[in-house]
Amino acid sequence: MRFQFIHAADLHIDSPFAALGAKDAGVAATFAAAGRKAVEALIEETIASGARFLVIAGDVFDGDWKDVSTGLFFARQLGKLERAGVRTYLIKGNHDAENVMSRRLDYPPGVHLFETRKGQTALIEDLRVALHGRSFADRAVPADFLAGYAQPRKGWLNIGVLHTSLDGSAGHDPYAPCTVQDLARFGYDYWALGHIHAASVVSQEPWVVYPGNIQGRSPRETGPKGAMRVTVEDGRIVAVEPMILDAARWALARAELGGLEDEATIASAIDAALAAAHAQSDGRPLAVRLTLTGVTSAHARLMARAEEWRDEARALGFRLAEDCWVESLRVETSAPLAVVSHDPDALDVPGLLTATAQDPAFLTDIAELVASVAGKAPPGVLEALAARTTADWASRARDLLLGAR
Amino acid sequence: MRIERLDLAPYGRFSDRRLTFSPTAALHVVLGANEAGKTTTLEAISDLLFGFPHGTAKYGFQHDQQLLRVGGSLAFADGTRLDVVRRKGRLNTLMDATGRVVADEPLIRAMAGIDREAFASEFGLTSRQLRRGGESLLAAGGKLAETLAAGSSSLSALSAAQKALGEQADALFTPRRAGSKPFYLALERHNDAAKALKAAVVDPSEWKAAETALEEAKLHGLDLRDRHRALSAAVARRKRAQRVRTKLAALAQTAERLAALGALPDLPATTLTQARDALAADVTHRKEGERLTAEDIEAARALADLSVNEKLIAAKTAVEALTRQIGAAENFERDLPHRLAEEEEARLQLDAIARKLGVSGAAALLAAQPTDAELARAGERVKQRERAQEKRAEALRQRGEAQEKLARLDAPRAGVVSDPSRLKRRLESFDAALEDAKALDRDRANLTRDARALAEAALALDPAVADLDALARAALPEEAELARRAEIEKATEQALRGLRDKLGEARRKLAAQEADLAKLETLGSGATRADWEAARTRREAAFDRLAATLDGPAGLREERFEAVRGLTLAADALAERALVDADRAARLQGARDELAKRRAEVAGLETVVAEAEARHAHEVEASRALWAPSGVAPHSPAKMAGWRRSVTNLLIRRAELETRRAGLDALAAQVEAARVTLAAWLTEAGVTFEGPFIALHHSARDRLKEMEAAWLAAQQVEIARAEVEKTLAGFTGALAELDATEATVRRDWPAAMARLGLRPEAAPEEAQAALAAWGEVGVPREKLRVAADRIEKIRDGLAAFEAEAAAAVAAAAPDLAGFAGQQVAAQLTLRLAAAEKAAEERGRLTREGAARAARRDAMESMRAALGQTLANARTLLGAEDDMQLEAALAAQATRAELAGAEAALRRDLLDIGDGLDEAALRAEQAEFDPASLEQEIAEAEQAQARLWEDYKAANEAETAAEGRLKALAAGRDAVGAARERAEAAGEIADIAESWLLRAAAAKLAARAIERHRAAAQDPLIARAGELFALATGGSFVGLGVDFDADDQPVLVGRREDGKVVKPEGLSEGALDQLYLSLRLALLERRAGEAIPFIGDDLLASFDDERTSRALAMLAEFGAGRQTILFTHHARVAELARKLPRDVDVLEM
């Protein structure tokens, strides 16, 4: 017998996207719509591909998102699966556990939501599939969380559904920490994991798989996004393939400007970097974070005119496609090392500025400036600003000044 | 680095131009007029140092771009040199003289990061930049950091960047909230979005409440609907009962009436209809027959009354023609009196004219009237006579005027006027002499001024020379001799001064030793051995005196004893002091010995000095002796050597003056000779005048002008006279012509007069009057003719009309014979109309009678057919006559009508009885009291309407609740609000970063400028002060730092008296000087190779004095680094040459 099921996770429906810096409401709206579009694509693709069931390994919603209409949207989508005869197996992740709205949501009868109190097994008799799973009750996960999962059912295809960061993936809070070996010991055929937003096949014996989230929401979540299509033949998993579902995409582009000086060649390099990023967008709306790197004598000018260059890059992006948007431009170039006189009296302005920029009194000035603006902004908004060192600000200020003279 | 040579070959407008800069000069002034290539040269220096800019070269307009070359020789501080040629291109553009590529590292190293732009801004300065610099100092308000920054173009750029970035930062964000700033706008957007998000989120409790509300609304609606239905049913039954009640009653009544009709035969409806129709038609036909008979009788009576005038109708054409002429005949009769009056008026006018011309009446006048041609000819004769008379009078008047003018021209004139052209040519020959005379005056004045200057220069010498001429003759010592004497005197004087110094030194030492000795002497007792020995001797003598009184009185003994004791004590004290001061005494002694020696030395030196003085005096005297022959009282030979040089110069100038004077004397002699000749000219011209040559010449020129004017006036009189004589001759001919014309006119005159009816000798005036009278005849004559013509036509028309009227009367109305035509015509017209009307009426009556007869015939046949139908009907209905037949038919009709009504009532009951049968309806009637039924219905309907309103409201509430739930399900775009919040947060972060960067950069710039000030201030201000003192010619002695009200250091100028002046107290020029001083001082402080400083017409706006001082400052600055000043003012070059410095002036 041969059939397919879909493994998805981390839908985070209606979770806001990172700022695009777009004054144009059209650009922002396109990206905002992408989140729900990806969910709809998941349902449509699941039905169209003839999959027998859908597994969602947690974090359907965002933790602090209370809007009931989001839940209703999801329920409507599951209703479509129900009508198409596709069953859904769902666990709550850490975000869902926190979510007030999801607790009261009425799912269609064909949706199986795993309990929180203990591990639970759901059986699909006709396919001889046993799904083992457990939802998060709240943020705090008991130490023996995994221990509650049942023994595999012999002769059946055993699938474990778990929301975990495994052994603490970088950049993520540890949730239900465990190792691949811990999972392997269960003797399941497939571990359908959620929580990590980057897709990865952690192991093939047994299969331990993160499908990643279905829609990138910030410049940290670049590249194609979607779910995993798993093919089972005679009770064995024979293929695990990614299924691309995202409706908009994020990319990081780097323009290497080493040795480039004049504006025309710099613009060409930017154009080339954007074109390369855009080529990876598969025709989807694209938000690009562009970073300029390399050692160039144009560094100071780039610093001084960063905003003009950002607008220029946006214009170049629009030339590639009307939905190719440059989210931001970061000037990370550096100036060639210059012979700098440290005699402040010698009218060597670059030297004078370099020396002054290292002055502790000036670094104190910067700290005061940072504090004065940080105090006026809403909490959390200026974290990135505060994260830079005063020395870094000092050198950027110097470069700006050199470029502005 | 110094530019020692610059080759422009080819470059700009130059094909091959070399500028060589003196290597030792403190200042190079490159003088070139505008367009001389100054700017080109400036550009060339940059091209040499930094290479040609890419693209088309600015100064390549005359040459092939690729052939442009600029070469030069550069000397560096470390002693190395670079002789190179620069070509246009991107790589390897530096070559040596042979065209070999030369490495450009030495040049790049020397320029140490200075690019073309920095070179121009930092090391170059124009007068405009200088002025702007001065203004920027004023703007800095003396604040030291800003002022120093303003002094350097790179620091002032930094200062400008600081300001710009600070403003940009302030525009983005200030810690103090300002709603218009982007940061706060974004913050507000963020807060609004956060609020909107909060409002947009649909929370579960809200959802639940909406669901409950919908459920309740639905239940409420259902309840109301059921109640409404029940009430509707009750109302319906009552209404039905009320509705059918009348119908039921009518039905019962109809049944009763049918029964009352009893049994009637049942005949087909068509049979009954035919019978009814036949009965009705028969009645109709009978009545119409009666009407036709009455009409026949009436028509016969009318015909009998009618009479028709057949004759008149036969004469209809003639009568109508007459009628048409009535209007014309009336017009003729109205017009005739007017025409007769016109005829009479014309005749009277002609009679009046006939009287004027002496003719008997109008008829005679018309008979005698001349033709128009004859009148025209007579008129022409009259005009000819008048014109001839006028011309004669005008010719005589003009001849009189000409004769008067001739008499005036011939009036005698004073003096004889001759042609002055010969005298003029002679006067022109004095032009050269006039120039000589002027030159003589000018040169004499110059000579006098120079002689005075020479005399003053001589007097200004020390010793003064009152008489340079005498000195020129005197024997003066040679300069060499004076120099030798000076050497000798200097030697003797130096020797003397040396000896005097020595003597002075010895005397000082002597005085010091004497002072030391005096001090030693006062400090100690001065107990010498001799003192001590003297004391001992005095004590021994006292002992002796005591011994002599041992036997004497006790008082004396005691006294002597006391004396001994006193002396002993004194001697002892001396002995003790002598003992104690032995060393001091020894030193005292030594000092005294030394003093004696020193005195001897001083004495010796004094002798030597006296000898040296004598020697020196001798030499001085010898020197003075040199001057004895000339009588000059000399100073020292050294000074006199200078004096001698000055005198030599003065004597050379004197000799030059003498030569000029001799030349002038010769010129004066020439001028005098010319003057004598010119005086003779004047005499010849009739003027006596004495004076110098130039005055004579002026006088001669004036005289010549007078003579020329007089000559011209005489010539003009001659021309006028000739013209008048020519005019007079012309008049004689003209009068003769007039005589001939008049003769011809007189000959033709009598014939012309005869045609006018005048005598042959009639005057022109008479002829004029006759002509006028004949001219008046035309109008009345024409009027008379037209009136007569018209009268004749009227009379003919009236006669014809009367004849036609008479003919018509004869034919159709003999009773009208004897009446006037117009009356006849009117009467006949009326009669004709009446006759025609009667004829028409007769025709109509006849036609109608025929139609009635036809109608009657048709009716008779129709009545015969109806009779059969009626007979059949009577048989069927059992009627004996038509009356009974009519009653039987009426009974049949009533029965049919009642049956129809009954059927209609039953149909209605079926319609309004909601399908109930009659029995059910009659049963229902019994349930209600008809009296209160209406009331019951009204009340129930009111209740029903109320319920309906409630139900509608409940329905709406349900729809609304449903809509709310749907809206909640669709959401309130919380996602959009969240997105807006995220975007606003992003914008805040962007603005904050942008602000922070700019604020930090502005701060950094301020700190950097301050840092530079702190480091550079003191030496910089000291040096700038020196330059400023030079530039202001000592008006300021330097610069200093003061503190303002905010305790900020400010730059001030210092005066010699210690007073300070702030920049705002400086004049514009002084500010410029200050700026220049600061710029130059800052440049001096630059580390590394000293790069040349280039001023471009820097001092254009300065006056001479300020220019001189600025040049002095530039030269002072130029001692340290090459300073090149381009200028197009020759005056600047001139002033530069006067500087006591090595100044190199190059001309383009």
Short mmCIF file of N, CA, C and O in Angstrom, two decimals, chain B residues 654-687:
data_model
loop_
_atom_site.label_atom_id
_atom_site.label_comp_id
_atom_site.label_asym_id
_atom_site.label_seq_id
_atom_site.Cartn_x
_atom_site.Cartn_y
_atom_site.Cartn_z
N ARG B 654 72.62 117.63 -10.98
CA ARG B 654 72.79 119.07 -11.29
C ARG B 654 73.29 119.21 -12.72
O ARG B 654 72.82 120.06 -13.47
N ALA B 655 74.26 118.38 -13.10
CA ALA B 655 74.82 118.46 -14.46
C ALA B 655 73.70 118.18 -15.46
O ALA B 655 73.59 118.88 -16.48
N GLU B 656 72.86 117.17 -15.16
CA GLU B 656 71.74 116.88 -16.07
C GLU B 656 70.84 118.10 -16.21
O GLU B 656 70.45 118.47 -17.31
N LEU B 657 70.57 118.75 -15.07
CA LEU B 657 69.72 119.94 -15.09
C LEU B 657 70.34 121.02 -15.95
O LEU B 657 69.65 121.70 -16.72
N GLU B 658 71.66 121.18 -15.84
CA GLU B 658 72.34 122.22 -16.61
C GLU B 658 72.17 121.95 -18.09
O GLU B 658 71.90 122.86 -18.88
N THR B 659 72.35 120.70 -18.46
CA THR B 659 72.21 120.34 -19.88
C THR B 659 70.81 120.68 -20.35
O THR B 659 70.63 121.29 -21.41
N ARG B 660 69.78 120.27 -19.54
CA ARG B 660 68.39 120.56 -19.92
C ARG B 660 68.18 122.06 -20.06
O ARG B 660 67.51 122.52 -20.99
N ARG B 661 68.78 122.82 -19.13
CA ARG B 661 68.59 124.28 -19.12
C ARG B 661 69.15 124.89 -20.41
O ARG B 661 68.51 125.71 -21.04
N ALA B 662 70.35 124.41 -20.82
CA ALA B 662 70.96 124.92 -22.04
C ALA B 662 70.02 124.65 -23.22
O ALA B 662 69.79 125.54 -24.06
N GLY B 663 69.49 123.46 -23.30
CA GLY B 663 68.56 123.09 -24.38
C GLY B 663 67.36 124.01 -24.39
O GLY B 663 66.94 124.48 -25.46
N LEU B 664 66.86 124.30 -23.22
CA LEU B 664 65.68 125.16 -23.12
C LEU B 664 65.99 126.58 -23.58
O LEU B 664 65.16 127.23 -24.23
N ASP B 665 67.20 127.06 -23.30
CA ASP B 665 67.58 128.41 -23.71
C ASP B 665 67.54 128.50 -25.22
O ASP B 665 67.03 129.46 -25.80
N ALA B 666 68.07 127.45 -25.87
CA ALA B 666 68.08 127.46 -27.34
C ALA B 666 66.66 127.49 -27.87
O ALA B 666 66.35 128.26 -28.78
N LEU B 667 65.79 126.67 -27.27
CA LEU B 667 64.39 126.61 -27.70
C LEU B 667 63.72 127.96 -27.50
O LEU B 667 62.97 128.42 -28.37
N ALA B 668 64.04 128.63 -26.40
CA ALA B 668 63.45 129.94 -26.10
C ALA B 668 63.82 130.95 -27.19
O ALA B 668 62.98 131.74 -27.61
N ALA B 669 65.07 130.87 -27.69
CA ALA B 669 65.51 131.78 -28.73
C ALA B 669 64.67 131.57 -29.99
O ALA B 669 64.18 132.52 -30.61
N GLN B 670 64.44 130.29 -30.33
CA GLN B 670 63.63 129.98 -31.52
C GLN B 670 62.22 130.55 -31.38
O GLN B 670 61.69 131.16 -32.30
N VAL B 671 61.64 130.32 -30.20
CA VAL B 671 60.28 130.78 -29.96
C VAL B 671 60.20 132.30 -30.06
O VAL B 671 59.25 132.84 -30.64
N GLU B 672 61.23 132.98 -29.58
CA GLU B 672 61.24 134.44 -29.62
C GLU B 672 61.24 134.92 -31.06
O GLU B 672 60.50 135.84 -31.44
N ALA B 673 62.06 134.28 -31.90
CA ALA B 673 62.11 134.66 -33.32
C ALA B 673 60.72 134.53 -33.93
O ALA B 673 60.25 135.41 -34.65
N ALA B 674 60.06 133.42 -33.62
CA ALA B 674 58.72 133.18 -34.16
C ALA B 674 57.75 134.25 -33.67
O ALA B 674 56.88 134.70 -34.41
N ARG B 675 57.93 134.66 -32.44
CA ARG B 675 57.04 135.67 -31.86
C ARG B 675 57.11 136.97 -32.66
O ARG B 675 56.09 137.61 -32.94
N VAL B 676 58.35 137.38 -33.02
CA VAL B 676 58.52 138.64 -33.76
C VAL B 676 57.76 138.54 -35.08
O VAL B 676 57.00 139.42 -35.45
N THR B 677 57.93 137.42 -35.79
CA THR B 677 57.25 137.24 -37.07
C THR B 677 55.74 137.30 -36.89
O THR B 677 55.02 137.90 -37.69
N LEU B 678 55.25 136.64 -35.84
CA LEU B 678 53.81 136.59 -35.59
C LEU B 678 53.23 137.96 -35.29
O LEU B 678 52.13 138.31 -35.72
N ALA B 679 54.05 138.82 -34.58
CA ALA B 679 53.62 140.19 -34.29
C ALA B 679 53.41 140.94 -35.61
O ALA B 679 52.42 141.67 -35.78
N ALA B 680 54.32 140.71 -36.60
CA ALA B 680 54.19 141.35 -37.91
C ALA B 680 52.88 140.90 -38.56
O ALA B 680 52.13 141.68 -39.16
N TRP B 681 52.59 139.62 -38.46
CA TRP B 681 51.32 139.05 -39.04
C TRP B 681 50.11 139.79 -38.47
O TRP B 681 49.22 140.21 -39.20
N LEU B 682 50.16 139.98 -37.16
CA LEU B 682 49.03 140.63 -36.49
C LEU B 682 48.85 142.06 -37.02
O LEU B 682 47.73 142.50 -37.27
N THR B 683 50.00 142.74 -37.15
CA THR B 683 49.95 144.12 -37.65
C THR B 683 49.27 144.12 -39.01
O THR B 683 48.37 144.90 -39.29
N GLU B 684 49.72 143.17 -39.86
CA GLU B 684 49.15 143.08 -41.21
C GLU B 684 47.65 142.81 -41.14
O GLU B 684 46.87 143.30 -41.96
N ALA B 685 47.27 142.07 -40.17
CA ALA B 685 45.83 141.72 -40.02
C ALA B 685 45.04 142.82 -39.34
O ALA B 685 43.85 142.65 -39.07
N GLY B 686 45.78 143.90 -39.04
CA GLY B 686 45.07 145.07 -38.51
C GLY B 686 44.90 145.05 -37.00
O GLY B 686 43.99 145.67 -36.49
N VAL B 687 45.78 144.31 -36.31
CA VAL B 687 45.64 144.26 -34.86
C VAL B 687 46.97 144.64 -34.24
O VAL B 687 48.02 144.25 -34.75
#
